[in-house]
Tab-separated table of C-alpha atoms and ligand atoms in Angstrom:
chain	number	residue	atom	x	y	z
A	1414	UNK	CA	-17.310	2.992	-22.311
A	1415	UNK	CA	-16.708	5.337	-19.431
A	1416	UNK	CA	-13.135	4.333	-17.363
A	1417	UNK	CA	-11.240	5.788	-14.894
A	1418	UNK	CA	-7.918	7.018	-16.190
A	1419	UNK	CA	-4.992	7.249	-13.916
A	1420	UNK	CA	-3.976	10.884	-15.156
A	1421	UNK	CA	-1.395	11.648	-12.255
A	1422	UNK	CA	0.645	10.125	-9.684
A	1423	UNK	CA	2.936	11.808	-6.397
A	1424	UNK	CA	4.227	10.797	-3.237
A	1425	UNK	CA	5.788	11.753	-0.132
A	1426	UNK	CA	8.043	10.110	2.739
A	1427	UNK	CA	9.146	11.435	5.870
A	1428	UNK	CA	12.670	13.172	5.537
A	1429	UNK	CA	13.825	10.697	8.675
A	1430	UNK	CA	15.855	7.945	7.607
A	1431	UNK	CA	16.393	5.143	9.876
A	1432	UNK	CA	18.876	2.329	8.249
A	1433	UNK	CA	19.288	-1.193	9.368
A	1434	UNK	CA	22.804	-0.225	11.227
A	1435	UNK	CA	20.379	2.189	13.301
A	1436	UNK	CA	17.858	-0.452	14.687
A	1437	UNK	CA	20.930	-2.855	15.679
A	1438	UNK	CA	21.103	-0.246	18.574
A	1439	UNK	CA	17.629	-0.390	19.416
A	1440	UNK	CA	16.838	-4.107	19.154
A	1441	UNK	CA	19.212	-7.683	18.799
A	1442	UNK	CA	19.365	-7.507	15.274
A	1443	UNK	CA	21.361	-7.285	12.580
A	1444	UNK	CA	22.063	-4.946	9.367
A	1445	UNK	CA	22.957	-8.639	7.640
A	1446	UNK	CA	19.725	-10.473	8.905
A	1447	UNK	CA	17.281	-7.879	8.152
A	1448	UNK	CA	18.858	-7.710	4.204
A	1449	UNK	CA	18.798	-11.203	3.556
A	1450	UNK	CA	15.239	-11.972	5.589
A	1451	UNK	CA	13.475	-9.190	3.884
A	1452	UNK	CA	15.248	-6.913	1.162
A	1453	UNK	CA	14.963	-3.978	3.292
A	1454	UNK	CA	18.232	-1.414	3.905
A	1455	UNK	CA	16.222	1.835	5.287
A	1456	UNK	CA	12.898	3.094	5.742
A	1457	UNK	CA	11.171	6.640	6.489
A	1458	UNK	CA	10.135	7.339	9.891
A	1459	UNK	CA	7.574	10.624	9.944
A	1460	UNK	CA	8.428	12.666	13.167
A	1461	UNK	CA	6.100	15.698	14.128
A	1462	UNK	CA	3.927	14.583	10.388
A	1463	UNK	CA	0.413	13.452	10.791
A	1464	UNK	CA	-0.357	11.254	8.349
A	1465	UNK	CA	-3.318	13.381	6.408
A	1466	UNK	CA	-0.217	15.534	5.890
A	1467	UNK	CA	1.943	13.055	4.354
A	1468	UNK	CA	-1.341	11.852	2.348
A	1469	UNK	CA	-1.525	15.820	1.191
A	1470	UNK	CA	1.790	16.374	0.614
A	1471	UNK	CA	1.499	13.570	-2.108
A	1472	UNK	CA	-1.915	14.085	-3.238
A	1473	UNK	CA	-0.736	17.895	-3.846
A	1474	UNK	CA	2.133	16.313	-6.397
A	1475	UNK	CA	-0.631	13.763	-8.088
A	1476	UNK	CA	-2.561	17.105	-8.696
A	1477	UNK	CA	0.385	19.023	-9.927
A	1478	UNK	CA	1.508	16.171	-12.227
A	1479	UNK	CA	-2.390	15.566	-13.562
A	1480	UNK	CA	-2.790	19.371	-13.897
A	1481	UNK	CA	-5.852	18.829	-11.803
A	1482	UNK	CA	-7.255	22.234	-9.572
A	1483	UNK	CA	-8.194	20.761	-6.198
A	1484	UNK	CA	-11.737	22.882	-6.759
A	1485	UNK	CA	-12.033	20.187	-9.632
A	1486	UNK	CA	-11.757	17.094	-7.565
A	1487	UNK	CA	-15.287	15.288	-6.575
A	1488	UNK	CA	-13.835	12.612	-4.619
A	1489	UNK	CA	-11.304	11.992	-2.457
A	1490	UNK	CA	-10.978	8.158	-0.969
A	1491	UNK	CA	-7.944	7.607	1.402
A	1492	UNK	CA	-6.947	3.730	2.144
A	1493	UNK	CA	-5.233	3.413	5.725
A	1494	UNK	CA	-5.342	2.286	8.988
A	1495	UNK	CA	-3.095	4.517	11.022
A	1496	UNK	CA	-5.414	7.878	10.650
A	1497	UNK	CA	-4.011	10.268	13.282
A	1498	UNK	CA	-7.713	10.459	14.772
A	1499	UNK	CA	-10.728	8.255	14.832
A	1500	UNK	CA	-12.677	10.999	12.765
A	1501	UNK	CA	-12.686	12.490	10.981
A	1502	UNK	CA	-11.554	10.586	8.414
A	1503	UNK	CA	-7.935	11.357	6.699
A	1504	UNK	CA	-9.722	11.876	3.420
A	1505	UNK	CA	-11.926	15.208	5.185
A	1506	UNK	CA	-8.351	16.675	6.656
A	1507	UNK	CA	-7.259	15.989	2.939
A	1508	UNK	CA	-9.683	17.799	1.505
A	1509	UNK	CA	-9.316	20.959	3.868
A	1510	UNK	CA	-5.545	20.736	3.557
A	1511	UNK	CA	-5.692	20.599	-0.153
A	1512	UNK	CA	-8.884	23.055	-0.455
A	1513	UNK	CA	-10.830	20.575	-2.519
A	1514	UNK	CA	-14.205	22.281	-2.969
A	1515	UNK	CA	-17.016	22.053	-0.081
A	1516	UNK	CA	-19.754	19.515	-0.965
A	1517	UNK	CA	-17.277	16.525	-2.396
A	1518	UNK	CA	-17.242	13.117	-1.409
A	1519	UNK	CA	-14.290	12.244	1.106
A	1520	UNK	CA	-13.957	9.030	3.134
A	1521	UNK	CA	-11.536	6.476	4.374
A	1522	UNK	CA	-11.236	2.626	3.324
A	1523	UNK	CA	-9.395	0.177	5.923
A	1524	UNK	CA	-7.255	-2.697	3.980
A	1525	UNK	CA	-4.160	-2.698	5.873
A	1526	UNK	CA	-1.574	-3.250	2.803
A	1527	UNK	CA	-4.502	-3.683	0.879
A	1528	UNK	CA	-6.211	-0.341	1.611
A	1529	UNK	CA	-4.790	1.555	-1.575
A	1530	UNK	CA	-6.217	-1.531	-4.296
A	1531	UNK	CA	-9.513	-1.054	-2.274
A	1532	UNK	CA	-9.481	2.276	-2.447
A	1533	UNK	CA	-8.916	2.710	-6.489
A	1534	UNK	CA	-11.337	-0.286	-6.818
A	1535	UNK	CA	-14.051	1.781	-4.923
A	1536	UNK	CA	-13.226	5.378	-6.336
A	1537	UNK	CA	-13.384	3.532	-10.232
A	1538	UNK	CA	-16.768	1.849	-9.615
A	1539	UNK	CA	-17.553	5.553	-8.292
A	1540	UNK	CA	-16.213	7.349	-11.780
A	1541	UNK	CA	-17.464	4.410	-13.557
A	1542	UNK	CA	-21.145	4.780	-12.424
A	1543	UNK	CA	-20.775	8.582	-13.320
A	1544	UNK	CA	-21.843	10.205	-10.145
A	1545	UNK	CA	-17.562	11.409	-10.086
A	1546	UNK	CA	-15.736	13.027	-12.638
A	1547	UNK	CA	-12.067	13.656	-10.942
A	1548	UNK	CA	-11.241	11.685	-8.130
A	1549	UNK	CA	-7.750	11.725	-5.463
A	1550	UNK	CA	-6.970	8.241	-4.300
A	1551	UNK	CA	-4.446	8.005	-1.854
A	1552	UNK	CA	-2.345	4.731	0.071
A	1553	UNK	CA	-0.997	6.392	3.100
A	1554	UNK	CA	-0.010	4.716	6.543
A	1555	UNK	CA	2.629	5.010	9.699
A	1556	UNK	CA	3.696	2.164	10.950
A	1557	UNK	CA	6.256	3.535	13.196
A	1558	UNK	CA	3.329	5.013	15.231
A	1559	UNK	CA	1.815	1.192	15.692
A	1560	UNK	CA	4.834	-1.305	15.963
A	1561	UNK	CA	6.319	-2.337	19.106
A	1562	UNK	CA	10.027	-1.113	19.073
A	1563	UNK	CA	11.327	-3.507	21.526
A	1564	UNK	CA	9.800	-6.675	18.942
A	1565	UNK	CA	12.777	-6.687	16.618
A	1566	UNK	CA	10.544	-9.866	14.256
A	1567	UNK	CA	8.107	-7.088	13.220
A	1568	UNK	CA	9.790	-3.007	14.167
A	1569	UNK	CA	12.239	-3.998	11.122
A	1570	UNK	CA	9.878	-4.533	8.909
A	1571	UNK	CA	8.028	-1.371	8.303
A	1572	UNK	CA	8.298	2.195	6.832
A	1573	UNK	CA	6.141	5.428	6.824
A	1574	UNK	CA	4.978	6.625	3.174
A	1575	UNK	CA	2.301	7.805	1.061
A	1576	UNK	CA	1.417	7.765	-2.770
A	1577	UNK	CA	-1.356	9.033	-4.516
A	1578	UNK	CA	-3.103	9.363	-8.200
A	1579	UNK	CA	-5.587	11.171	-9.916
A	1580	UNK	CA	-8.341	9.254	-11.675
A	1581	UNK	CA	-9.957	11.244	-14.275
A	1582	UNK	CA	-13.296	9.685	-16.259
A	1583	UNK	CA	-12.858	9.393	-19.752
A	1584	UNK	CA	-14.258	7.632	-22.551
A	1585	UNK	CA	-11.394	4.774	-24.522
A	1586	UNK	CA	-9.207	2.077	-24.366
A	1587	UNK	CA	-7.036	3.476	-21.654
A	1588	UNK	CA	-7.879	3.434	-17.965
A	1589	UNK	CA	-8.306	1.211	-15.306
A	1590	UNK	CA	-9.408	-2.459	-17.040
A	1591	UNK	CA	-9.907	-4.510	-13.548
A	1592	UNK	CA	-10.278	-4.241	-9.857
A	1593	UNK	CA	-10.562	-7.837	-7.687
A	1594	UNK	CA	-10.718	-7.777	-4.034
A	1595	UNK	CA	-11.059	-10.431	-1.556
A	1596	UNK	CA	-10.632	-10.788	2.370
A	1597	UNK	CA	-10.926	-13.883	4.924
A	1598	UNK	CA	-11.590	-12.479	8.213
A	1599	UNK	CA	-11.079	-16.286	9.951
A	1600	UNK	CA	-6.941	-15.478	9.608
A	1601	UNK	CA	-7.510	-12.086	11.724
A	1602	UNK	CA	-5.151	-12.785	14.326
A	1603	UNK	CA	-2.058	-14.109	12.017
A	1604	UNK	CA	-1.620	-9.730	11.465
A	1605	UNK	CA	-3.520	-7.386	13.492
A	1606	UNK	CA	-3.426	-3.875	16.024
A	1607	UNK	CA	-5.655	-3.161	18.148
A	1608	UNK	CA	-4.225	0.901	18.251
A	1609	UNK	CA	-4.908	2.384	21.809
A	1610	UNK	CA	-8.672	3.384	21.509
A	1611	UNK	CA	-9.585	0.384	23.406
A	1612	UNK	CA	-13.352	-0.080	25.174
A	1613	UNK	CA	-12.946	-0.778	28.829
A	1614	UNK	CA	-16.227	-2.864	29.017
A	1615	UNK	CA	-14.573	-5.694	26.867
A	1616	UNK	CA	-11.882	-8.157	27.607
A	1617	UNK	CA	-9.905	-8.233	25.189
A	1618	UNK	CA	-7.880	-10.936	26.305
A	1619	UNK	CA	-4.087	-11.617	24.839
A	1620	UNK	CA	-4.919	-9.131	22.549
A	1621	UNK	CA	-4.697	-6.371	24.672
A	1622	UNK	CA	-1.597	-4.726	23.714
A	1623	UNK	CA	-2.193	-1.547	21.260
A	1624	UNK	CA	1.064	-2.929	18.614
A	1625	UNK	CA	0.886	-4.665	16.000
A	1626	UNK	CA	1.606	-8.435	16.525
A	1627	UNK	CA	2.613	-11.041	13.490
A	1628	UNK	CA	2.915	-14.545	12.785
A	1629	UNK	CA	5.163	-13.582	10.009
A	1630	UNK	CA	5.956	-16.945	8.907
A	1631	UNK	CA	2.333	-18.110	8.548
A	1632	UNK	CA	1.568	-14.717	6.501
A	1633	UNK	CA	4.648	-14.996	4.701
A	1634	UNK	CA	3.231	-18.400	2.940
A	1635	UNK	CA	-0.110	-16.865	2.663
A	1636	UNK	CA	0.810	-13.818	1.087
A	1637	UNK	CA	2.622	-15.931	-1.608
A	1638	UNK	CA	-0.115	-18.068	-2.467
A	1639	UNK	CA	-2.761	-15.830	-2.576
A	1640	UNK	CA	-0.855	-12.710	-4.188
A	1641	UNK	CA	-0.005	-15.020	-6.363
A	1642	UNK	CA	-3.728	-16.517	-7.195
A	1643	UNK	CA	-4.824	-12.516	-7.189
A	1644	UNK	CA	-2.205	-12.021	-10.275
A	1645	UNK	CA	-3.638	-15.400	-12.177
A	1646	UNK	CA	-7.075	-13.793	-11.230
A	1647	UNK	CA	-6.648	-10.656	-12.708
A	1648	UNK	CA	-4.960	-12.019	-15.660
A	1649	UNK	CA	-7.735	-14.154	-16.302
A	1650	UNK	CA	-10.225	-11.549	-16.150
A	1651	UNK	CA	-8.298	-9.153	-18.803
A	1652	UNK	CA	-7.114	-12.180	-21.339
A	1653	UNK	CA	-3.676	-11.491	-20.882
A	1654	UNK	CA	-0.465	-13.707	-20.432
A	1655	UNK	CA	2.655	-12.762	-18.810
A	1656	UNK	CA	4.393	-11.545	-21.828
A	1657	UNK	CA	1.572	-8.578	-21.636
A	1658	UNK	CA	2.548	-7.357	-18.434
A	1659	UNK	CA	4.752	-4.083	-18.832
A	1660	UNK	CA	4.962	-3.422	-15.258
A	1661	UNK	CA	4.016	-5.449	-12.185
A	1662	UNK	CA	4.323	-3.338	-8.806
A	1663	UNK	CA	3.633	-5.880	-6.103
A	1664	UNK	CA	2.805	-4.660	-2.524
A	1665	UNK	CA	6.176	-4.223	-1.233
A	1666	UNK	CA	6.931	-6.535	2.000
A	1667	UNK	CA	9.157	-8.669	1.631
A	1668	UNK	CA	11.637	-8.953	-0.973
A	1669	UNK	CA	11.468	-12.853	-0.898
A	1670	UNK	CA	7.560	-12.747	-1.651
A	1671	UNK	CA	8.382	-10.427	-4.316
A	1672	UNK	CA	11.069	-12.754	-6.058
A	1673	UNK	CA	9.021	-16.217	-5.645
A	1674	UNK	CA	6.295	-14.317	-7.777
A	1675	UNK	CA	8.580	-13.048	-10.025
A	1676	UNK	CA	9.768	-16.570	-10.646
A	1677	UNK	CA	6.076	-17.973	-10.832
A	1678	UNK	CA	5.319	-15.538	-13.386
A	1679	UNK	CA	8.917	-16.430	-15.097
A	1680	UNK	CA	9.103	-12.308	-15.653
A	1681	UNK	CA	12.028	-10.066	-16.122
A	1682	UNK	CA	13.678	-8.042	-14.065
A	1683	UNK	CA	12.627	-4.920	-15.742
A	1684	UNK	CA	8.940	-5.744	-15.389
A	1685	UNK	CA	9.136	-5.553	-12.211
A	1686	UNK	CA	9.599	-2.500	-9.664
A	1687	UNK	CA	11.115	-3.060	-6.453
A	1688	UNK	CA	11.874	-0.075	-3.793
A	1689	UNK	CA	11.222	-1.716	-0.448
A	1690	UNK	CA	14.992	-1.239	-0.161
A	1691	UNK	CA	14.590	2.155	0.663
A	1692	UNK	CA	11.475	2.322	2.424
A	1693	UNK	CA	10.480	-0.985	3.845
A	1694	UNK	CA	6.482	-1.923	3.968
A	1695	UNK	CA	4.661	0.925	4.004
A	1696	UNK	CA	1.335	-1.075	4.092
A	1697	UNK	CA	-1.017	1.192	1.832
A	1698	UNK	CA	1.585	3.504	1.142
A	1699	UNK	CA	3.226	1.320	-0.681
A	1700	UNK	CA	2.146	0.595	-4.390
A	1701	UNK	CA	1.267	4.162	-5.202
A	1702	UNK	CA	4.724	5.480	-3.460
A	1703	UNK	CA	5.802	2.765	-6.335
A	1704	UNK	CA	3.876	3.764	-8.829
A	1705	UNK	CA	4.556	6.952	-8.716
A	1706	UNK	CA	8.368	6.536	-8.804
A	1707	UNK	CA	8.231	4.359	-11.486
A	1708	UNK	CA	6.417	7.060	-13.812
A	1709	UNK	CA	9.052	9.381	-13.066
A	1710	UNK	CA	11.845	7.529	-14.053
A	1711	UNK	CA	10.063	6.760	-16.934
A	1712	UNK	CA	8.712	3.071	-16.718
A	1713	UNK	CA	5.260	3.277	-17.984
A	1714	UNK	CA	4.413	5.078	-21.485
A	1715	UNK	CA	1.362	4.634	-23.014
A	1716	UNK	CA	-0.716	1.921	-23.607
A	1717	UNK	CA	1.373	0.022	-21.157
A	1718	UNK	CA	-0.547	-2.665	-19.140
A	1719	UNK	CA	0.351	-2.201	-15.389
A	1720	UNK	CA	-1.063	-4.540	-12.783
A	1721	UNK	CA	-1.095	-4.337	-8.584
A	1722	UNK	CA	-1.075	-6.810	-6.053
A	1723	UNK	CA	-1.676	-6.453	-2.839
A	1724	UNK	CA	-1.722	-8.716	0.332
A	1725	UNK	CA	-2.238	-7.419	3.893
A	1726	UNK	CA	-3.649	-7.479	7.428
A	1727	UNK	CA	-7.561	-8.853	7.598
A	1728	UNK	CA	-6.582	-10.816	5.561
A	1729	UNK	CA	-7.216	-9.197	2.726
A	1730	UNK	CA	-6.126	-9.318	-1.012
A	1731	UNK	CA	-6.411	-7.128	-4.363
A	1732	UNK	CA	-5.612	-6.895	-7.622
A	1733	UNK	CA	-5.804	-4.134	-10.254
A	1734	UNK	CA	-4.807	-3.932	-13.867
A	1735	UNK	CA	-4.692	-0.188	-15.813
A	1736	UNK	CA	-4.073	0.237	-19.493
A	1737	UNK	CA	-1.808	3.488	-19.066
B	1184	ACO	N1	16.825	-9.871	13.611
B	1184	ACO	C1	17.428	-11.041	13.884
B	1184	ACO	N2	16.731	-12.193	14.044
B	1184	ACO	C2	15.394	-12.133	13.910
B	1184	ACO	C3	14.712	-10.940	13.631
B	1184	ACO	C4	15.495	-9.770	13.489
B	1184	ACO	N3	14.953	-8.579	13.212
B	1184	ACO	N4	13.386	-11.196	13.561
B	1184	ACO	C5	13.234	-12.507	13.789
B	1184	ACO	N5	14.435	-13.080	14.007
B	1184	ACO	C6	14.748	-14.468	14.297
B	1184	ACO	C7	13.587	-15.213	14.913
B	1184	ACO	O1	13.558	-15.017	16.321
B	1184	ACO	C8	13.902	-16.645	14.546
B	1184	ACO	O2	14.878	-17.131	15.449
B	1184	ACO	P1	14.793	-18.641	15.994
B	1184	ACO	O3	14.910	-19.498	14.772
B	1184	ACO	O4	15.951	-18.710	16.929
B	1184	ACO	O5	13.453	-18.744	16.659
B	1184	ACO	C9	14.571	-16.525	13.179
B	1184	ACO	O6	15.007	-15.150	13.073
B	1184	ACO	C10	13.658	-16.842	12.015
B	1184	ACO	O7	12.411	-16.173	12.215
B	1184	ACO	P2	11.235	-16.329	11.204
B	1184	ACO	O8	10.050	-15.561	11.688
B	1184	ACO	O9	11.057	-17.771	10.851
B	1184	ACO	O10	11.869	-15.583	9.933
B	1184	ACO	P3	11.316	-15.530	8.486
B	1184	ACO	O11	12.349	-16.050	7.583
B	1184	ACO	O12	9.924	-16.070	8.361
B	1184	ACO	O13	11.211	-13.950	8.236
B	1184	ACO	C11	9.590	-12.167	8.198
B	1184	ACO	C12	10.374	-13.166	9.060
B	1184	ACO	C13	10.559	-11.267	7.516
B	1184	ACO	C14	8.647	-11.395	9.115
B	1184	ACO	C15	8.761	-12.943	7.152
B	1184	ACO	O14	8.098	-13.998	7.776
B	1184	ACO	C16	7.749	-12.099	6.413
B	1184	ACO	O15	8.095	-11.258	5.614
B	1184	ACO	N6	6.446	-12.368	6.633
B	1184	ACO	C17	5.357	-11.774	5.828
B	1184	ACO	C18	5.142	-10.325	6.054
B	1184	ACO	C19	3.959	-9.857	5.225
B	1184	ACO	O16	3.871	-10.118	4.032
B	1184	ACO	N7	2.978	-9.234	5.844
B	1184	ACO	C20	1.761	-8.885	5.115
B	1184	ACO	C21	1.702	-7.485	4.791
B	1184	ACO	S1	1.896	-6.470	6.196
B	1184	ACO	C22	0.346	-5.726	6.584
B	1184	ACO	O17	-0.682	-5.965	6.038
B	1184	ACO	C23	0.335	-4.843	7.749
């Protein structure tokens, strides 16, 4: 059976590091509130970096790791929702940055935190069908360039990043086993941004401001329930029980989300990885910036089972499950 084999993973984060101490300057907040609310000490803001750079920058290591030529590559499918233009998409400044050949497939996939599950789930059913051999899937978003600095319940919260792999099609066990994904567009306005390219010939009401706006506690009990449904879902789907998950890397937004699923799923510690410390919610950037440290420091060998969860703005939800 042709699958999609994760063959390579990189990353890349702004060099700009902005710790908690630094926002309690900016708004009434604390280094103390901000740990124990969310998990998060620092995060990466990207200053004079557009983010199809940040997406190359880590697409470029996902290559070097795979030992992939850009000229190889027949797809390219980036998942974000803070592209520095309208078009074309990041995926096209990708592929000239990176000098993938003329003539591939390159396009964009809006998820919110979701985007980089979509995004592997639509670039495997691509390899999959056989019309792509080697394919670049990238989670990439800036947050800084969308949240309202002066709204200290959601500028704390969020961090610039970008991950990326290399799916290769191959014939075997090992590969991608599963991709779920859901949305329920009637939550819209619990997490949304309307950006600044705003018609003037609609109202838009209350939600005229260009930041992004939260009801983080309403999301926060979503994104629990459902991330945690999307596990049992794609557990389900593969026959396997806790004890067969190697590695879980959840989207990474709150560490309290994180921990009630980790107790839910009565898993260790070390099947677990965790760096929102570091970098905060980096919406699609997020999982594969995980993933891809977690294969360096050696987490996944082979013939692990590694499984994603995502939860994000839409709503939307998604789950994915790789034999490694
Ligand atoms: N510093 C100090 N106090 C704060 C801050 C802050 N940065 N932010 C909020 N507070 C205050 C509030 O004003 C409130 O004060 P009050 O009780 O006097 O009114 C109090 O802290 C508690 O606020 P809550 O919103 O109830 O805090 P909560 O414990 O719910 O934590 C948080 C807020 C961290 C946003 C949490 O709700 C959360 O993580 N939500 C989910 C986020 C998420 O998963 N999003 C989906 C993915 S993101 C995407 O797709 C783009």
């Amino acid at each position: 059976m042709l699958r999609s084999r994760i063959v390579g993973t990189g990353s890349a984060v702004p060099k700009k590091v902005v710790t908690n101490h630094d926002l309690e300057g900016l708004v009434d907040t604390t280094d103390a509130w901000i740990t124990s609310r969310t998990g998060i000490s620092e995060r990466r803001i990207a200053v004079n970096e557009p983010c199809s750079e940040l997406a190359s920058r880590a697409g470029k290591a996902a290559l070097k790791a795979a030992d992939v030529s850009p000229k190889d590559l027949d797809l390219i499918v980036v998942g974000t929702v803070t592209p520095e233009m309208t078009f074309p998409s990041t995926a096209c400044l990708v592929q000239a940055h990176l000098g993938v050949r003329p003539g591939a497939t390159a396009f964009d996939v809006s998820a919110a935190c979701s985007g980089f599950v979509y995004a592997l789930d639509v670039a495997d059913k691509f390899v999959k069908a056989g019309a792509h051999k080697k394919a670049l899937v990238i989670g990439v978003d800036q947050f800084s360039r969308i949240v309202d600095w002066k709204d200290r319940s959601t500028c704390v919260l969020f961090g610039d990043g970008a991950g990326a792999i290399v799916l290769s099609a191959e014939k075997g066990a090992r590969g991608v086993l599963s991709c779920h994904t859901h949305s329920d567009g009637r939550h819209w306005e619990m997490l949304y941004a309307n950006g600044p390219h705003q018609s003037s010939h609609f109202d838009h009401g209350h939600h005229k401001s260009p930041y992004l706006r939260m009801h983080g506690n309403e999301t926060f009990k979503i994104a629990v329930r459902t991330m945690g449904s999307a596990i049992t879902e794609a557990m389900e789907a593969n026959g396997l029980k806790g004890e067969d998950i190697d590695l879980l890397i959840p989207h990474q937004a709150n560490l309290r989300i994180i921990n009630a699923i980790k107790d839910r799923l009565k898993l260790p510690d070390e099947k677990l990885y965790v760096n929102l410390d570091r970098y905060g919610n980096t919406s699609a950037g997020s999982i594969p910036l995980a993933l891809d440290e977690a294969v360096r420091e050696g987490r996944l060998k082979e013939n692990d089972t590694v499984l994603f969860v995502a939860f994000g703005g839409g709503f939307t939800w998604a789950s994915a499950v790789a034999r490694w």
